Amino acid sequence: MHGPAPLFSPSAVSAWLIVLLCAVSGTYCLLRARRAGRAARGGAVGEAVMGLGMAAMAVPSGTGPWGPPALLFVFCGAAAHALWLLRDGAHHAHHFVGSLAMAYMAYVGLAMGSGHGHGTAGLPVVTGVLLVYYAAYVLLGGARLVTAGPAARAFATPTSAAGELTRACRLAMGTGMLAMLLGM
């Protein structure tokens, strides 16, 4: 989404850090999906697709001419999957918003690449709403991790430690999404 730029320029370093952060988070979610029971597998797979897709989208050199259409297809599919998961409860709404946000960014990349971007980087209102949503998500997620401080970790079980790691991965992907939206 960043357009053609030297692969290791000073401005590309933050993009590579987002790629790394999202790839590690997506891989962890993929491994979590393998271990998860049937009820939790759908959410973990959705998070894995988001993390790995965000990593692909954040590559500083861009994803090539095939990238935006392929990513748009993948994230529209992820949005449909998240919509299907909403039948199990509103806690999947974040996956739906994230999939729509990624589809929106892929669409903007497609429109700009085909000359239909008209010199803008998306609709300012949509981008602004997504920025506010992800800023709130990151602040709330960070506050939840902080409140589970050292006293809570002293009594941590392997299950609670895995849950804390899952929340940290979600926070990392939310931070990556916020950074990508700021880059628009």
Backbone as a chain_set.jsonl record, in Angstrom:
{"seq": "MHGPAPLFSPSAVSAWLIVLLCAVSGTYCLLRARRAGRAARGGAVGEAVMGLGMAAMAVPSGTGPWGPPALLFVFCGAAAHALWLLRDGAHHAHHFVGSLAMAYMAYVGLAMGSGHGHGTAGLPVVTGVLLVYYAAYVLLGGARLVTAGPAARAFATPTSAAGELTRACRLAMGTGMLAMLLGM", "coords": {"N": [[0.81, -1.189, 0.0], [2.152, 1.094, 0.249], [3.347, 1.973, -2.026], [5.834, 2.134, -4.714], [9.072, 1.984, -3.459], [12.454, 2.247, -2.269], [13.687, -0.836, -0.983], [14.979, -0.89, 1.53], [15.05, 1.692, 2.608], [15.26, 4.493, 4.888], [12.625, 5.287, 5.448], [11.251, 3.001, 4.966], [11.731, 1.255, 7.01], [9.908, 1.263, 9.207], [7.7, 0.181, 7.933], [8.635, -2.399, 7.348], [8.857, -3.33, 9.953], [6.156, -3.434, 10.667], [5.359, -5.404, 8.868], [6.797, -7.603, 9.892], [5.745, -7.77, 12.539], [3.006, -8.259, 12.014], [3.164, -10.629, 10.508], [4.285, -12.443, 12.343], [2.282, -12.396, 14.32], [0.083, -13.316, 12.798], [0.995, -15.882, 12.115], [1.178, -17.041, 14.656], [-1.555, -17.051, 15.289], [-2.45, -18.831, 13.353], [-1.22, -21.199, 14.18], [-2.5, -21.392, 16.631], [-5.087, -21.844, 15.749], [-4.843, -24.392, 14.777], [-4.607, -25.86, 17.139], [-6.93, -25.262, 18.434], [-10.283, -25.81, 19.627], [-13.32, -26.762, 17.91], [-15.182, -24.644, 18.16], [-13.658, -22.333, 18.647], [-11.98, -22.22, 16.497], [-12.753, -20.887, 14.087], [-12.61, -18.096, 14.637], [-9.86, -17.886, 15.209], [-8.725, -18.631, 12.756], [-9.677, -16.545, 11.162], [-8.313, -14.395, 12.355], [-5.707, -15.176, 11.741], [-5.71, -15.0, 8.931], [-6.113, -12.254, 8.725], [-3.761, -11.224, 9.979], [-1.644, -12.299, 8.378], [-2.417, -11.33, 5.883], [-2.296, -8.587, 6.373], [0.438, -8.377, 6.726], [1.329, -8.95, 4.13], [0.187, -6.794, 2.781], [1.533, -4.646, 3.873], [4.121, -4.663, 2.921], [6.872, -2.778, 1.893], [7.649, -2.429, -0.828], [5.374, -2.798, -2.182], [2.711, -4.909, -3.464], [2.78, -5.618, -6.051], [1.196, -5.613, -9.346], [-0.802, -7.519, -9.213], [-1.472, -7.609, -6.584], [-3.399, -5.726, -5.128], [-6.004, -6.515, -6.307], [-6.048, -9.274, -5.607], [-5.775, -9.164, -2.802], [-8.085, -7.7, -2.195], [-10.038, -9.553, -2.933], [-9.44, -11.664, -1.115], [-9.897, -10.368, 1.371], [-12.561, -9.6, 1.156], [-13.685, -12.107, 1.157], [-12.871, -12.841, 3.741], [-14.38, -11.002, 5.183], [-16.952, -11.942, 4.611], [-16.74, -14.424, 5.883], [-16.381, -13.558, 8.543], [-18.831, -12.3, 8.901], [-20.46, -14.531, 8.817], [-19.566, -15.756, 11.177], [-20.621, -14.026, 13.02], [-23.092, -14.954, 13.713], [-22.708, -16.528, 15.882], [-22.303, -14.772, 17.918], [-21.833, -11.392, 19.096], [-19.195, -10.873, 19.64], [-17.581, -11.373, 17.506], [-17.661, -9.187, 15.909], [-15.52, -7.418, 15.705], [-13.744, -8.795, 14.029], [-15.18, -8.64, 11.685], [-15.254, -5.86, 11.21], [-12.49, -5.414, 10.942], [-11.905, -6.979, 8.666], [-13.437, -5.656, 6.743], [-12.124, -3.185, 6.832], [-9.59, -3.868, 5.857], [-10.321, -4.742, 3.305], [-11.234, -2.327, 2.319], [-8.826, -0.83, 2.304], [-7.413, -2.333, 0.417], [-9.045, -1.919, -1.794], [-8.738, 0.839, -2.137], [-6.032, 0.853, -2.818], [-6.221, -0.524, -5.233], [-7.85, 1.229, -6.721], [-6.209, 3.498, -6.818], [-4.042, 2.477, -8.2], [-5.133, 1.963, -10.694], [-5.6, 4.401, -11.684], [-7.885, 5.629, -10.888], [-7.897, 6.826, -8.477], [-7.932, 9.553, -8.16], [-6.074, 11.191, -6.951], [-6.397, 11.01, -4.212], [-6.266, 9.306, -1.051], [-8.281, 7.459, -0.402], [-11.56, 7.655, 1.089], [-11.935, 10.376, 3.179], [-13.71, 10.409, 5.386], [-14.365, 7.704, 5.866], [-11.817, 6.649, 6.328], [-11.162, 8.192, 8.572], [-13.108, 7.362, 10.478], [-12.366, 4.677, 10.758], [-9.781, 5.061, 11.766], [-10.366, 6.239, 14.276], [-11.785, 4.117, 15.452], [-9.79, 2.072, 15.536], [-7.815, 3.348, 17.071], [-9.144, 3.596, 19.524], [-9.541, 0.859, 20.009], [-6.888, -0.071, 20.278], [-6.009, 1.439, 22.499], [-7.819, 0.542, 24.494], [-7.263, -2.22, 24.443], [-4.568, -2.197, 25.215], [-4.836, -1.143, 27.789], [-6.22, -3.232, 28.994], [-4.281, -5.251, 28.957], [-2.354, -4.107, 30.613], [-3.691, -3.944, 33.058], [-3.714, -6.569, 33.747], [-1.44, -7.049, 35.242], [1.694, -7.701, 37.047], [0.834, -8.977, 39.456], [-1.342, -10.518, 38.639], [-0.019, -12.199, 36.869], [1.535, -13.724, 38.566], [-0.074, -15.742, 39.44], [-0.628, -17.066, 37.159], [-1.831, -19.483, 34.913], [-1.024, -22.03, 32.462], [-3.091, -21.832, 30.587], [-4.181, -19.269, 31.069], [-1.935, -17.738, 30.485], [-1.64, -18.262, 27.761], [-3.966, -17.071, 26.871], [-3.391, -14.43, 27.471], [-1.264, -13.993, 25.73], [-2.615, -14.267, 23.316], [-4.301, -12.012, 23.465], [-2.296, -10.074, 23.371], [-1.313, -10.491, 20.775], [-3.569, -9.763, 19.291], [-3.668, -7.08, 19.998], [-1.252, -6.252, 18.872], [-1.812, -6.635, 16.136], [-3.926, -4.823, 15.884], [-2.56, -2.465, 16.379], [-0.85, -2.475, 14.203], [-2.759, -2.217, 12.16], [-3.736, 0.326, 12.744], [-1.412, 1.839, 12.244], [-1.125, 1.349, 9.496], [-3.442, 2.549, 8.509], [-2.926, 5.185, 9.238], [-0.894, 5.658, 7.476], [-2.228, 6.003, 5.125]], "CA": [[0.0, 0.0, 0.0], [3.006, 2.257, 0.366], [3.844, 2.353, -3.334], [7.21, 1.744, -4.941], [10.095, 2.685, -2.681], [13.579, 1.357, -2.02], [13.325, -1.843, 0.008], [15.55, -0.664, 2.855], [15.226, 3.113, 2.885], [14.875, 4.805, 6.266], [11.169, 5.342, 5.597], [10.695, 1.653, 4.839], [12.001, 0.469, 8.213], [8.668, 1.076, 9.976], [6.844, -0.744, 7.178], [9.146, -3.756, 7.568], [8.504, -3.717, 11.317], [4.745, -3.817, 10.621], [5.321, -6.703, 8.19], [7.264, -8.604, 10.848], [4.766, -7.859, 13.62], [1.772, -8.89, 11.531], [3.462, -12.006, 10.098], [4.435, -13.253, 13.562], [0.955, -12.515, 14.93], [-0.729, -14.182, 11.946], [1.492, -17.248, 12.247], [0.742, -17.524, 15.964], [-2.993, -17.338, 15.199], [-2.595, -20.04, 12.544], [-0.877, -22.308, 15.076], [-3.577, -21.457, 17.626], [-6.242, -22.45, 15.073], [-4.583, -25.84, 14.708], [-4.814, -26.451, 18.465], [-8.216, -24.834, 18.993], [-11.474, -26.62, 19.425], [-14.135, -26.35, 16.767], [-15.853, -23.367, 18.417], [-12.704, -21.219, 18.598], [-11.146, -22.298, 15.292], [-13.15, -19.885, 13.098], [-12.029, -16.805, 15.005], [-8.402, -17.96, 15.084], [-8.409, -18.623, 11.328], [-9.913, -15.171, 10.711], [-7.2, -13.57, 12.824], [-4.524, -15.566, 10.978], [-5.837, -14.394, 7.602], [-5.894, -10.818, 8.883], [-2.355, -10.959, 10.266], [-0.803, -12.593, 7.221], [-2.8, -10.386, 4.836], [-1.735, -7.281, 6.728], [1.871, -8.446, 6.449], [1.5, -8.836, 2.675], [-0.195, -5.458, 2.347], [2.455, -3.647, 4.415], [5.441, -4.748, 2.296], [7.155, -1.448, 1.351], [7.758, -2.373, -2.28], [4.052, -3.056, -2.743], [2.425, -6.312, -3.75], [2.747, -5.788, -7.497], [-0.104, -5.306, -9.94], [-1.782, -8.531, -8.819], [-1.722, -7.516, -5.148], [-4.673, -5.173, -4.666], [-7.185, -7.342, -6.603], [-6.006, -10.505, -4.827], [-6.068, -8.828, -1.409], [-9.501, -7.334, -2.125], [-10.787, -10.817, -2.971], [-9.21, -12.371, 0.148], [-10.521, -9.689, 2.494], [-14.016, -9.703, 1.01], [-13.981, -13.449, 1.666], [-12.723, -12.802, 5.203], [-15.548, -10.272, 5.704], [-18.083, -12.876, 4.543], [-16.507, -15.397, 6.957], [-16.664, -12.881, 9.823], [-20.28, -12.112, 8.955], [-20.99, -15.844, 9.18], [-19.245, -15.985, 12.581], [-21.462, -13.154, 13.858], [-24.267, -15.705, 14.179], [-22.331, -17.093, 17.175], [-22.233, -13.729, 18.934], [-21.318, -10.084, 18.68], [-17.759, -10.762, 19.881], [-16.902, -11.483, 16.214], [-17.849, -7.938, 15.167], [-14.206, -6.841, 15.43], [-13.226, -9.468, 12.838], [-15.921, -8.104, 10.549], [-14.745, -4.497, 10.978], [-11.123, -5.541, 10.448], [-11.944, -7.472, 7.285], [-13.922, -4.559, 5.902], [-11.068, -2.175, 6.771], [-8.555, -4.356, 4.949], [-10.89, -4.706, 1.953], [-11.245, -0.911, 1.959], [-7.463, -0.428, 1.948], [-7.077, -2.991, -0.853], [-9.8, -1.223, -2.835], [-8.063, 2.126, -2.36], [-4.825, 0.534, -3.57], [-6.644, -0.881, -6.586], [-8.327, 2.448, -7.383], [-5.061, 4.374, -7.074], [-3.21, 1.838, -9.206], [-5.772, 2.009, -12.009], [-5.78, 5.788, -12.082], [-9.174, 6.139, -10.429], [-7.751, 7.34, -7.126], [-8.151, 10.993, -8.208], [-5.122, 11.89, -6.106], [-6.696, 10.866, -2.797], [-5.934, 8.007, -0.476], [-9.496, 6.93, 0.197], [-12.539, 8.629, 1.573], [-11.478, 10.849, 4.49], [-14.655, 10.059, 6.454], [-14.194, 6.28, 6.165], [-10.502, 6.507, 6.942], [-11.241, 8.801, 9.906], [-13.882, 6.48, 11.364], [-11.518, 3.517, 11.039], [-8.706, 5.515, 12.659], [-10.927, 6.393, 15.623], [-12.095, 2.77, 15.942], [-8.57, 1.346, 15.888], [-7.157, 4.035, 18.192], [-9.865, 3.17, 20.732], [-9.269, -0.571, 20.194], [-5.516, -0.223, 20.778], [-5.952, 1.974, 23.864], [-8.552, -0.368, 25.382], [-6.506, -3.468, 24.523], [-3.381, -1.94, 26.031], [-5.273, -1.002, 29.179], [-6.55, -4.577, 29.503], [-3.039, -5.975, 29.226], [-1.686, -3.481, 31.746], [-4.404, -4.296, 34.288], [-3.36, -7.952, 34.063], [-0.038, -6.844, 35.589], [2.514, -8.726, 37.704], [0.084, -9.757, 40.447], [-2.128, -11.515, 37.917], [0.898, -13.167, 36.272], [2.066, -14.6, 39.603], [-0.989, -16.875, 39.56], [-0.997, -17.435, 35.789], [-1.787, -20.874, 34.485], [-0.709, -22.061, 31.029], [-4.256, -21.369, 29.825], [-4.291, -17.809, 31.165], [-0.792, -17.167, 29.773], [-1.968, -18.336, 26.331], [-4.978, -16.045, 26.626], [-2.705, -13.134, 27.484], [-0.506, -13.913, 24.478], [-3.608, -14.027, 22.27], [-4.679, -10.593, 23.558], [-1.148, -9.292, 22.907], [-1.291, -10.587, 19.304], [-4.667, -8.928, 18.787], [-3.233, -5.702, 20.179], [-0.215, -5.999, 17.865], [-2.459, -6.476, 14.83], [-4.663, -3.564, 15.929], [-1.569, -1.394, 16.239], [-0.443, -2.504, 12.79], [-3.853, -1.667, 11.368], [-3.728, 1.763, 12.997], [-0.265, 2.399, 11.519], [-1.417, 1.298, 8.056], [-4.448, 3.58, 8.229], [-2.239, 6.482, 9.325], [-0.11, 5.784, 6.259], [-3.073, 6.314, 3.964]], "C": [[0.858, 1.259, 0.0], [3.562, 2.719, -0.975], [5.295, 1.972, -3.499], [8.177, 2.625, -4.168], [11.268, 1.727, -2.532], [13.26, 0.424, -0.86], [13.847, -1.541, 1.409], [15.865, 0.803, 3.102], [14.813, 3.385, 4.325], [13.355, 4.848, 6.465], [10.525, 3.966, 5.51], [10.886, 0.811, 6.101], [10.73, 0.241, 9.026], [7.724, 0.124, 9.262], [7.314, -2.182, 7.369], [8.848, -4.239, 8.983], [7.028, -4.134, 11.399], [4.605, -5.178, 9.954], [5.707, -7.807, 9.173], [6.239, -8.836, 11.958], [3.513, -8.608, 13.177], [2.01, -10.337, 11.107], [3.606, -12.919, 11.308], [3.072, -13.454, 14.228], [0.063, -13.45, 14.124], [-0.315, -15.639, 12.042], [1.085, -17.843, 13.591], [-0.743, -17.889, 15.924], [-3.259, -18.595, 14.375], [-2.268, -21.279, 13.388], [-1.95, -22.486, 16.145], [-4.813, -22.11, 17.025], [-6.078, -23.958, 14.973], [-4.887, -26.534, 16.017], [-6.217, -26.213, 19.002], [-9.304, -25.858, 18.743], [-12.314, -26.038, 18.3], [-14.749, -24.964, 16.963], [-14.915, -22.177, 18.259], [-11.904, -21.175, 17.307], [-11.478, -21.203, 14.279], [-12.552, -18.515, 13.379], [-10.522, -16.785, 14.836], [-7.975, -17.95, 13.615], [-8.605, -17.218, 10.762], [-8.788, -14.246, 11.124], [-5.915, -13.902, 12.075], [-4.552, -14.947, 9.585], [-5.574, -12.898, 7.689], [-4.414, -10.511, 9.088], [-1.459, -11.181, 9.061], [-1.139, -11.668, 6.045], [-2.27, -8.993, 5.104], [-0.241, -7.253, 6.447], [2.13, -8.284, 4.951], [1.216, -7.415, 2.201], [0.822, -4.401, 2.785], [3.847, -3.695, 3.796], [5.738, -3.425, 1.588], [7.213, -1.372, -0.17], [6.412, -2.609, -2.955], [3.897, -4.525, -3.059], [2.365, -6.576, -5.243], [1.357, -5.511, -8.039], [-1.188, -6.307, -9.56], [-2.241, -8.347, -7.381], [-3.066, -6.962, -4.743], [-5.904, -6.0, -5.063], [-7.215, -8.632, -5.775], [-6.347, -10.233, -3.363], [-7.521, -8.425, -1.229], [-10.365, -8.588, -2.102], [-10.668, -11.549, -1.63], [-9.963, -11.7, 1.299], [-12.033, -9.59, 2.367], [-14.478, -11.082, 1.472], [-13.886, -13.501, 3.18], [-13.897, -12.054, 5.842], [-16.785, -11.164, 5.682], [-17.963, -13.93, 5.643], [-16.831, -14.784, 8.318], [-18.154, -12.625, 9.99], [-20.959, -13.419, 9.349], [-20.74, -16.128, 10.665], [-20.104, -15.134, 13.518], [-22.709, -13.879, 14.365], [-23.997, -16.339, 15.546], [-22.219, -16.042, 18.269], [-21.555, -12.486, 18.422], [-19.817, -9.941, 18.902], [-16.947, -10.943, 18.587], [-17.025, -10.207, 15.382], [-16.503, -7.29, 14.823], [-13.577, -7.483, 14.19], [-13.897, -8.912, 11.58], [-15.414, -6.702, 10.197], [-13.333, -4.555, 10.405], [-11.071, -6.019, 9.007], [-12.422, -6.39, 6.332], [-12.857, -3.472, 5.753], [-9.962, -2.611, 5.81], [-9.06, -4.374, 3.51], [-10.916, -3.26, 1.442], [-9.853, -0.451, 1.534], [-7.02, -1.073, 0.636], [-7.795, -2.309, -2.008], [-9.156, 0.13, -3.162], [-6.784, 1.905, -3.155], [-5.135, 0.186, -5.011], [-7.074, 0.356, -7.363], [-7.169, 3.381, -7.718], [-4.176, 3.797, -8.167], [-3.803, 1.913, -10.598], [-6.032, 3.432, -12.473], [-7.094, 6.385, -11.645], [-9.105, 6.721, -9.026], [-7.979, 8.834, -7.034], [-7.277, 11.743, -7.22], [-5.417, 11.803, -4.625], [-6.301, 9.48, -2.33], [-7.156, 7.444, 0.231], [-10.415, 8.053, 0.623], [-12.135, 9.084, 2.972], [-12.415, 10.451, 5.638], [-14.478, 8.596, 6.858], [-12.863, 6.056, 6.864], [-10.511, 7.065, 8.366], [-11.989, 7.926, 10.894], [-13.052, 5.256, 11.738], [-10.353, 3.887, 11.955], [-9.193, 5.648, 14.095], [-11.208, 5.023, 16.236], [-10.822, 2.062, 16.399], [-7.769, 2.042, 16.988], [-7.819, 3.626, 19.508], [-9.573, 1.698, 21.037], [-7.883, -0.789, 20.802], [-5.411, 0.295, 22.212], [-6.654, 1.051, 24.854], [-7.798, -1.683, 25.547], [-5.247, -3.317, 25.352], [-3.732, -1.812, 27.5], [-5.618, -2.359, 29.785], [-5.295, -5.382, 29.8], [-2.313, -5.411, 30.441], [-2.369, -3.871, 33.055], [-4.179, -5.75, 34.67], [-1.884, -8.003, 34.435], [0.597, -7.983, 36.351], [1.749, -9.563, 38.724], [-0.738, -10.843, 39.77], [-1.219, -12.583, 37.314], [1.484, -14.116, 37.309], [1.213, -15.852, 39.744], [-1.4, -17.399, 38.18], [-0.856, -18.935, 35.58], [-1.395, -20.878, 33.011], [-1.871, -21.556, 30.17], [-4.372, -19.856, 29.882], [-3.122, -17.122, 30.469], [-1.043, -17.191, 28.273], [-3.017, -17.291, 25.976], [-4.377, -14.657, 26.593], [-1.888, -12.935, 26.207], [-1.444, -13.651, 23.293], [-4.047, -12.569, 22.279], [-3.546, -9.696, 23.071], [-1.039, -9.342, 21.379], [-2.392, -9.738, 18.691], [-4.302, -7.452, 18.899], [-2.173, -5.333, 19.14], [-0.841, -5.804, 16.488], [-3.286, -5.192, 14.78], [-3.737, -2.368, 15.765], [-1.061, -1.326, 14.807], [-1.502, -1.905, 11.884], [-3.9, -0.146, 11.529], [-2.591, 2.429, 12.228], [-0.51, 2.406, 10.015], [-2.447, 2.355, 7.669], [-3.829, 4.97, 8.298], [-1.398, 6.721, 8.082], [-0.915, 6.102, 5.021], [-3.138, 7.808, 3.833]], "O": [[0.354, 2.36, -0.222], [4.195, 3.772, -1.04], [5.935, 1.535, -2.542], [8.104, 3.853, -4.221], [11.092, 0.515, -2.657], [12.643, 0.831, 0.123], [13.201, -1.911, 2.389], [16.863, 1.114, 3.751], [14.09, 2.586, 4.92], [12.858, 4.486, 7.532], [9.383, 3.784, 5.932], [10.26, -0.241, 6.24], [10.497, -0.875, 9.49], [7.023, -0.655, 9.906], [6.495, -3.086, 7.533], [8.611, -5.429, 9.193], [6.689, -5.076, 12.115], [3.828, -6.017, 10.41], [5.021, -8.825, 9.273], [5.909, -9.979, 12.273], [3.022, -9.486, 13.887], [1.148, -11.189, 11.323], [3.106, -14.044, 11.302], [2.748, -14.562, 14.653], [-0.637, -14.286, 14.696], [-1.162, -16.531, 12.049], [0.693, -19.008, 13.665], [-1.144, -18.919, 16.466], [-4.193, -19.342, 14.668], [-2.968, -22.289, 13.311], [-2.269, -23.614, 16.522], [-5.516, -22.85, 17.713], [-7.049, -24.708, 15.073], [-5.368, -27.667, 16.024], [-6.647, -26.897, 19.932], [-9.257, -26.647, 17.799], [-12.038, -24.946, 17.804], [-14.825, -24.189, 16.01], [-15.334, -21.121, 17.785], [-11.217, -20.188, 17.045], [-10.568, -20.643, 13.669], [-12.047, -17.852, 12.473], [-9.959, -15.792, 14.376], [-6.972, -17.328, 13.267], [-7.789, -16.752, 9.968], [-8.351, -13.405, 10.338], [-5.114, -13.008, 11.799], [-3.54, -14.432, 9.11], [-4.893, -12.333, 6.833], [-3.873, -9.622, 8.43], [-0.607, -10.346, 8.755], [-0.247, -11.268, 5.297], [-1.844, -8.294, 4.185], [0.294, -6.243, 5.988], [3.045, -7.563, 4.551], [1.911, -6.892, 1.331], [0.955, -3.367, 2.13], [4.682, -2.848, 4.113], [4.939, -2.985, 0.762], [6.858, -0.343, -0.745], [6.331, -2.616, -4.183], [4.847, -5.298, -2.935], [1.941, -7.654, -5.661], [0.439, -5.208, -7.277], [-2.373, -5.972, -9.584], [-3.287, -8.87, -6.994], [-3.826, -7.657, -4.068], [-6.789, -6.18, -4.226], [-8.274, -9.039, -5.297], [-7.115, -10.977, -2.753], [-8.135, -8.768, -0.218], [-11.321, -8.671, -1.33], [-11.67, -12.001, -1.075], [-10.594, -12.379, 2.109], [-12.726, -9.503, 3.381], [-15.528, -11.214, 2.101], [-14.718, -14.128, 3.836], [-14.357, -12.428, 6.921], [-17.579, -11.149, 6.623], [-18.96, -14.294, 6.266], [-17.481, -15.419, 9.148], [-18.681, -12.721, 11.097], [-21.917, -13.418, 10.121], [-21.608, -16.68, 11.341], [-20.289, -15.488, 14.682], [-23.314, -13.452, 15.349], [-24.932, -16.652, 16.284], [-22.055, -16.39, 19.438], [-20.804, -12.518, 17.447], [-19.215, -8.987, 18.408], [-15.743, -10.688, 18.582], [-16.535, -10.163, 14.254], [-16.365, -6.679, 13.764], [-12.948, -6.792, 13.389], [-13.254, -8.739, 10.545], [-15.174, -6.398, 9.029], [-13.016, -3.814, 9.475], [-10.277, -5.515, 8.213], [-11.875, -6.228, 5.241], [-12.701, -2.901, 4.674], [-9.458, -1.798, 5.035], [-8.307, -4.055, 2.59], [-10.648, -3.008, 0.267], [-9.707, 0.236, 0.523], [-6.333, -0.441, -0.167], [-7.22, -2.139, -3.083], [-9.047, 0.509, -4.328], [-6.477, 2.676, -4.064], [-4.39, 0.562, -5.916], [-6.709, 0.519, -8.527], [-7.152, 3.99, -8.788], [-3.62, 4.542, -8.973], [-3.067, 1.925, -11.585], [-6.619, 3.645, -13.534], [-7.4, 7.527, -11.989], [-10.133, 7.073, -8.447], [-8.202, 9.349, -5.938], [-7.665, 12.792, -6.706], [-4.744, 12.467, -3.836], [-6.034, 8.592, -3.14], [-7.05, 6.994, 1.372], [-10.083, 9.235, 0.528], [-12.006, 8.251, 3.869], [-11.95, 10.186, 6.746], [-14.444, 8.279, 8.047], [-12.793, 5.355, 7.874], [-9.925, 6.465, 9.267], [-11.55, 7.765, 12.033], [-13.034, 4.845, 12.898], [-9.982, 3.103, 12.828], [-8.512, 5.22, 15.027], [-10.905, 4.792, 17.406], [-10.769, 1.518, 17.502], [-7.101, 1.365, 17.769], [-7.133, 3.343, 20.49], [-9.38, 1.333, 22.197], [-7.72, -1.589, 21.723], [-4.786, -0.35, 23.053], [-6.134, 0.805, 25.942], [-7.7, -2.209, 26.656], [-4.895, -4.217, 26.114], [-3.009, -2.313, 28.362], [-5.339, -2.606, 30.959], [-5.247, -6.116, 30.787], [-1.719, -6.164, 31.213], [-1.693, -4.104, 34.058], [-4.431, -6.127, 35.814], [-1.159, -8.896, 33.995], [0.103, -9.11, 36.314], [2.005, -10.762, 38.837], [-0.82, -11.964, 40.27], [-1.601, -13.751, 37.251], [1.895, -15.221, 36.955], [1.718, -16.908, 40.126], [-2.407, -18.096, 38.053], [0.112, -19.559, 36.016], [-1.429, -19.828, 32.368], [-1.649, -20.922, 29.139], [-4.632, -19.218, 28.862], [-3.29, -16.035, 29.916], [-0.695, -16.236, 27.577], [-2.962, -16.692, 24.902], [-4.786, -13.807, 25.802], [-1.832, -11.83, 25.668], [-1.102, -12.901, 22.379], [-4.156, -11.949, 21.221], [-3.795, -8.674, 22.432], [-0.707, -8.334, 20.755], [-2.172, -9.067, 17.683], [-4.594, -6.666, 17.998], [-2.194, -4.231, 18.592], [-0.442, -4.902, 15.751], [-3.341, -4.538, 13.738], [-4.077, -1.387, 15.104], [-0.866, -0.238, 14.264], [-1.184, -1.172, 10.947], [-4.084, 0.579, 10.552], [-2.792, 3.481, 11.621], [-0.145, 3.362, 9.331], [-2.331, 2.982, 6.616], [-4.172, 5.84, 7.498], [-1.207, 7.867, 7.676], [-0.352, 6.434, 3.978], [-3.794, 8.32, 2.925]]}, "num_chains": 1, "name": "protein.A"}
